[in-house]
Amino acid sequence: MTNTEMMIYADRRAKVLKALGKSVAVLKGSPLQTRSFDSEYAYRPDSDLYYLTGYAEMGSAMILDPNNGDKPFTLFVLPSDPAKETWTGRRLGVAGSKDPFGADEVYAIDEFEAVVVDRIKHADRVYTNLTHDVEHANKMMALLHQAQGLVARTGEGPKGIESIGVFTHEMRLIKDAHEIELLRKANKISTEAHLKVMAAIQPGMLEYQLQGILEGYCIQQGATAMAYTSIVGTGDNATVLHYVANRKQIKDGDLVLIDAACEYGYYASDITRTYPANGKFTSPQKALYEEVLNCQNAIIERCKPGVTVQSLHQQAVEILVDGMVKIGLLTGKPEDLIESGEYQKYYMHRTGHWMGMDVHDRGDYRKNGEDRILEPGMVFTVEPGLYIPLNSDAPEKFRGIGIRIEDDILITRDGYENLTHTPKSVEDIERLCSKS
Ligand code: GLY
Ligand code: MN
Ligand code: MN
């Protein structure tokens, strides 16, 4: 870790420590998840723990305790164990984890429970990471109970458990320069990977072959992983929003919707493009594509501090519905189609989400009962789409077509920066996908 990075993490911890007052934060690393029998999924650090420490080894945890004298930051790690390390990889161990991470004290993870109980017994509240790790949440309740028992009848003791997210998710919403660099890098690699797909795509290939090209490139470039399961849907598979089977053969005349992008340094990118397999959009495909693109470009243009994500979504719906009426996909007055929700049969998801360490990044979309206002440093996706199921009552020429176009937008002081430079105009895509 560089000195600058050490300072970034120390600064984040200082902010949380200040906000804690008489409370204590206890964060546990992600557990390994079983994939089959005795094999596990690749380990991925918990976003909040990593955000506050930069510590990426499994089996870790931390305490931030503003009332622990000059030792507010305690780290727990897997202890050195040469026999185990031969099998599962080298560990920094207790001694090797202190100075590089600026920890005030480091314990072996086996001591986690005893130290936590001791630290929280005089705390006001306990803030912890409440994620899919229900075992950890239950454990924290048990430790809270134990701590309360130690100070029974004194009027002291922790009053409850809350999500650390009230601090960290708010902080994570505004990206600093270091985070923006990682987001740019993730986007750059993913764009290059999409360019590889455009150069390779042709009828007869299998969806998973495109997936392999895209993911292979990302890993070769140092991506930590894909940011989410890649979606490669040909033909009407593109109308299934989170289609991840990716096993079908691509036919001449098909569009292929690819929603795939990498994570770099634990920061996500999230990119969708829709490509004509033979290098040329048919005219109904092109009509739909241009409406989605027109909507996406118009919404991106409106991104700036002061507007809300909710208003961007409403405007995207208005633009898309106008477009659907214009090309004859829907009939009626746009305002009625919006009022009745009829448009949702072809556009059923929201236009974007926060993005950062988690691809659907944490952070509230509403604050104090109001829609959240965009601020410099926020990053989110703009991803309108149109999905016409095969069995719909749409004009036949549109049936079975699915289109989504997705870019990642950073809000700047006076507008936005589009972090995604993957080509998306009809002309560029036809030129790059064409094999003739
Ligand atoms: N890749 C999932 C999404 O676009 O939200
Ligand atoms: Mn997305
Ligand atoms: Mn996506």
Tab-separated table of C-alpha atoms in Angstrom, residues 8-235:
chain	number	residue	atom	x	y	z
A	8	ILE	CA	-6.889	7.744	2.390
A	9	TYR	CA	-7.909	4.803	4.571
A	10	ALA	CA	-6.806	6.579	7.767
A	11	ASP	CA	-8.867	9.586	6.791
A	12	ARG	CA	-11.958	7.444	6.221
A	13	ARG	CA	-11.507	5.774	9.613
A	14	ALA	CA	-11.072	9.159	11.267
A	15	LYS	CA	-14.432	10.271	9.832
A	16	VAL	CA	-16.204	7.188	11.158
A	17	LEU	CA	-14.456	7.453	14.551
A	18	LYS	CA	-15.611	11.036	14.888
A	19	ALA	CA	-19.195	10.125	14.025
A	20	LEU	CA	-19.271	7.197	16.458
A	21	GLY	CA	-19.180	9.272	19.636
A	22	LYS	CA	-19.683	6.757	22.446
A	23	SER	CA	-20.480	3.909	20.067
A	24	VAL	CA	-18.221	1.231	18.621
A	25	ALA	CA	-17.975	-0.126	15.076
A	26	VAL	CA	-17.310	-3.837	14.553
A	27	LEU	CA	-16.865	-5.022	10.973
A	28	LYS	CA	-16.383	-8.608	9.906
A	29	GLY	CA	-14.871	-9.744	6.599
A	30	SER	CA	-16.932	-11.698	4.087
A	31	PRO	CA	-17.152	-15.446	4.686
A	32	LEU	CA	-15.971	-17.837	2.015
A	33	GLN	CA	-18.995	-19.219	0.154
A	34	THR	CA	-19.147	-22.883	-0.821
A	35	ARG	CA	-19.478	-23.509	-4.537
A	36	SER	CA	-19.645	-27.296	-4.403
A	37	PHE	CA	-18.725	-29.829	-1.715
A	38	ASP	CA	-15.304	-28.598	-0.552
A	39	SER	CA	-14.642	-25.957	-3.220
A	40	GLU	CA	-15.357	-22.315	-2.650
A	41	TYR	CA	-16.166	-19.284	-4.743
A	42	ALA	CA	-13.282	-16.864	-5.130
A	43	TYR	CA	-12.986	-14.739	-2.005
A	44	ARG	CA	-14.033	-11.102	-2.302
A	45	PRO	CA	-13.445	-8.712	0.638
A	46	ASP	CA	-16.419	-7.038	2.248
A	47	SER	CA	-16.778	-3.606	0.640
A	48	ASP	CA	-17.133	-1.620	3.882
A	49	LEU	CA	-14.236	-3.355	5.626
A	50	TYR	CA	-11.994	-2.853	2.610
A	51	TYR	CA	-13.134	0.755	2.235
A	52	LEU	CA	-11.902	1.482	5.760
A	53	THR	CA	-8.698	-0.592	5.743
A	54	GLY	CA	-7.525	-1.625	2.274
A	55	TYR	CA	-7.134	-5.084	3.856
A	56	ALA	CA	-7.939	-7.806	1.323
A	57	GLU	CA	-7.065	-11.074	3.091
A	58	MET	CA	-9.857	-13.414	4.100
A	59	GLY	CA	-10.564	-14.134	7.764
A	60	SER	CA	-10.262	-10.496	8.811
A	61	ALA	CA	-12.322	-8.143	10.969
A	62	MET	CA	-11.915	-4.745	12.597
A	63	ILE	CA	-13.013	-2.601	15.507
A	64	LEU	CA	-13.160	1.160	15.510
A	65	ASP	CA	-13.490	2.341	19.093
A	66	PRO	CA	-13.113	6.072	19.754
A	67	ASN	CA	-12.949	5.400	23.480
A	68	ASN	CA	-10.046	2.968	23.442
A	69	GLY	CA	-7.386	5.518	24.344
A	70	ASP	CA	-4.748	5.953	21.667
A	71	LYS	CA	-5.672	2.621	20.090
A	72	PRO	CA	-8.938	3.214	18.280
A	73	PHE	CA	-8.207	0.900	15.313
A	74	THR	CA	-7.974	-2.844	15.952
A	75	LEU	CA	-7.484	-5.316	13.148
A	76	PHE	CA	-8.095	-9.092	13.305
A	77	VAL	CA	-6.382	-11.352	10.784
A	78	LEU	CA	-5.636	-14.968	10.026
A	79	PRO	CA	-2.509	-15.866	12.021
A	80	SER	CA	0.540	-17.272	10.258
A	81	ASP	CA	0.342	-21.033	9.860
A	82	PRO	CA	3.030	-22.464	7.578
A	83	ALA	CA	1.248	-25.808	7.143
A	84	LYS	CA	-2.039	-24.188	6.088
A	85	GLU	CA	-0.298	-21.538	4.008
A	86	THR	CA	1.218	-24.319	1.904
A	87	TRP	CA	-2.334	-25.202	0.854
A	88	THR	CA	-4.265	-21.953	0.814
A	89	GLY	CA	-1.731	-19.219	0.243
A	90	ARG	CA	0.565	-16.943	2.173
A	91	ARG	CA	-0.778	-14.781	4.964
A	92	LEU	CA	0.476	-11.478	6.304
A	93	GLY	CA	-0.172	-12.765	9.794
A	94	VAL	CA	-0.487	-10.724	12.989
A	95	ALA	CA	2.999	-9.198	12.858
A	96	GLY	CA	2.846	-8.430	9.142
A	97	SER	CA	-0.521	-6.683	9.259
A	98	LYS	CA	0.132	-3.883	11.734
A	99	ASP	CA	2.354	-1.231	10.190
A	100	PRO	CA	1.365	-1.555	6.524
A	101	PHE	CA	-2.280	-0.937	7.462
A	102	GLY	CA	-1.796	1.602	10.216
A	103	ALA	CA	-3.465	-0.637	12.812
A	104	ASP	CA	-3.062	0.317	16.473
A	105	GLU	CA	-3.229	-3.325	17.469
A	106	VAL	CA	-3.658	-6.608	15.652
A	107	TYR	CA	-5.106	-9.861	16.977
A	108	ALA	CA	-5.541	-13.310	15.505
A	109	ILE	CA	-9.132	-13.716	14.308
A	110	ASP	CA	-9.731	-16.419	16.949
A	111	GLU	CA	-9.734	-13.655	19.554
A	112	PHE	CA	-12.426	-11.650	17.799
A	113	GLU	CA	-15.360	-12.551	20.041
A	114	ALA	CA	-13.600	-12.002	23.363
A	115	VAL	CA	-12.175	-8.643	22.288
A	116	VAL	CA	-15.499	-7.496	20.836
A	117	VAL	CA	-17.387	-8.281	24.050
A	118	ASP	CA	-14.805	-6.401	26.074
A	119	ARG	CA	-14.940	-3.349	23.793
A	120	ILE	CA	-18.672	-3.061	23.385
A	121	LYS	CA	-19.625	-3.505	27.025
A	122	HIS	CA	-19.297	0.223	27.718
A	123	ALA	CA	-20.399	1.372	24.267
A	124	ASP	CA	-23.606	3.200	23.573
A	125	ARG	CA	-24.492	1.342	20.397
A	126	VAL	CA	-22.752	-1.118	18.113
A	127	TYR	CA	-22.472	-0.448	14.395
A	128	THR	CA	-21.705	-3.443	12.234
A	129	ASN	CA	-21.869	-4.606	8.631
A	130	LEU	CA	-25.297	-6.117	8.107
A	131	THR	CA	-25.056	-7.941	4.800
A	132	HIS	CA	-26.046	-11.346	3.425
A	133	ASP	CA	-23.871	-12.794	6.212
A	134	VAL	CA	-26.729	-13.616	8.582
A	135	GLU	CA	-24.456	-15.760	10.724
A	136	HIS	CA	-22.425	-12.663	11.544
A	137	ALA	CA	-25.547	-10.633	12.372
A	138	ASN	CA	-26.734	-13.362	14.732
A	139	LYS	CA	-23.286	-13.603	16.278
A	140	MET	CA	-23.276	-9.852	16.936
A	141	MET	CA	-26.625	-10.133	18.711
A	142	ALA	CA	-25.209	-12.905	20.881
A	143	LEU	CA	-22.098	-10.863	21.704
A	144	LEU	CA	-24.258	-7.840	22.506
A	145	HIS	CA	-26.247	-9.955	24.912
A	146	GLN	CA	-23.058	-11.257	26.518
A	147	ALA	CA	-21.708	-7.713	26.897
A	148	GLN	CA	-24.949	-6.502	28.449
A	149	GLY	CA	-24.654	-9.292	31.009
A	150	LEU	CA	-21.198	-8.063	32.030
A	151	VAL	CA	-22.507	-4.620	32.980
A	152	ALA	CA	-25.912	-5.678	34.264
A	153	ARG	CA	-27.674	-3.221	36.598
A	154	THR	CA	-25.144	-0.445	36.045
A	155	GLY	CA	-27.260	1.480	33.550
A	156	GLU	CA	-24.462	0.970	31.071
A	157	GLY	CA	-24.091	-1.347	28.125
A	158	PRO	CA	-24.804	-1.315	24.422
A	159	LYS	CA	-28.396	-0.475	23.556
A	160	GLY	CA	-28.586	-2.016	20.132
A	161	ILE	CA	-27.039	-2.892	16.816
A	162	GLU	CA	-27.223	-0.727	13.705
A	163	SER	CA	-25.787	-0.857	10.231
A	164	ILE	CA	-22.350	0.670	9.756
A	165	GLY	CA	-23.839	1.762	6.452
A	166	VAL	CA	-25.337	4.850	8.064
A	167	PHE	CA	-21.751	6.146	7.992
A	168	THR	CA	-19.920	4.190	5.306
A	169	HIS	CA	-22.653	4.024	2.683
A	170	GLU	CA	-23.114	7.762	2.893
A	171	MET	CA	-19.358	8.251	2.562
A	172	ARG	CA	-19.111	5.743	-0.292
A	173	LEU	CA	-21.713	7.669	-2.284
A	174	ILE	CA	-19.219	10.464	-2.914
A	175	LYS	CA	-16.173	9.082	-4.677
A	176	ASP	CA	-12.738	10.600	-4.051
A	177	ALA	CA	-10.002	11.011	-6.663
A	178	HIS	CA	-8.470	7.630	-5.840
A	179	GLU	CA	-11.786	5.851	-6.318
A	180	ILE	CA	-12.508	7.711	-9.547
A	181	GLU	CA	-9.178	6.536	-10.968
A	182	LEU	CA	-10.114	2.920	-10.208
A	183	LEU	CA	-13.564	3.385	-11.737
A	184	ARG	CA	-11.983	4.883	-14.870
A	185	LYS	CA	-9.567	1.978	-15.109
A	186	ALA	CA	-12.345	-0.613	-14.692
A	187	ASN	CA	-14.288	1.148	-17.423
A	188	LYS	CA	-11.286	1.336	-19.730
A	189	ILE	CA	-10.598	-2.390	-19.497
A	190	SER	CA	-14.274	-3.210	-20.001
A	191	THR	CA	-14.486	-0.975	-23.056
A	192	GLU	CA	-11.464	-2.665	-24.596
A	193	ALA	CA	-13.101	-6.018	-23.846
A	194	HIS	CA	-16.287	-4.921	-25.638
A	195	LEU	CA	-14.144	-3.853	-28.611
A	196	LYS	CA	-12.688	-7.388	-28.702
A	197	VAL	CA	-16.213	-8.763	-28.808
A	198	MET	CA	-17.177	-6.419	-31.645
A	199	ALA	CA	-14.141	-7.578	-33.591
A	200	ALA	CA	-15.088	-11.231	-33.108
A	201	ILE	CA	-18.869	-11.352	-33.207
A	202	GLN	CA	-20.525	-13.255	-36.019
A	203	PRO	CA	-23.483	-15.546	-36.626
A	204	GLY	CA	-22.812	-19.164	-35.671
A	205	MET	CA	-20.835	-18.303	-32.561
A	206	LEU	CA	-22.137	-19.274	-29.165
A	207	GLU	CA	-23.095	-16.773	-26.523
A	208	TYR	CA	-20.494	-18.187	-24.146
A	209	GLN	CA	-17.740	-17.691	-26.700
A	210	LEU	CA	-18.363	-13.955	-26.606
A	211	GLN	CA	-18.486	-14.169	-22.821
A	212	GLY	CA	-15.113	-15.947	-22.866
A	213	ILE	CA	-13.522	-13.293	-25.079
A	214	LEU	CA	-14.811	-10.498	-22.889
A	215	GLU	CA	-13.973	-12.032	-19.530
A	216	GLY	CA	-10.642	-13.415	-20.726
A	217	TYR	CA	-9.541	-9.961	-21.791
A	218	CYS	CA	-10.589	-8.383	-18.492
A	219	ILE	CA	-8.669	-10.933	-16.441
A	220	GLN	CA	-5.612	-10.545	-18.680
A	221	GLN	CA	-5.664	-6.832	-17.938
A	222	GLY	CA	-5.601	-7.325	-14.181
A	223	ALA	CA	-9.288	-7.048	-13.338
A	224	THR	CA	-9.960	-8.503	-9.885
A	225	ALA	CA	-13.068	-10.225	-11.259
A	226	MET	CA	-16.110	-9.498	-13.359
A	227	ALA	CA	-18.267	-6.992	-11.471
A	228	TYR	CA	-21.351	-9.233	-11.845
A	229	THR	CA	-22.375	-12.318	-13.811
A	230	SER	CA	-22.029	-11.575	-17.522
A	231	ILE	CA	-25.236	-11.376	-19.544
A	232	VAL	CA	-24.853	-12.416	-23.195
A	233	GLY	CA	-28.268	-12.816	-24.785
A	234	THR	CA	-28.862	-13.441	-28.465
A	235	GLY	CA	-32.268	-13.074	-30.131
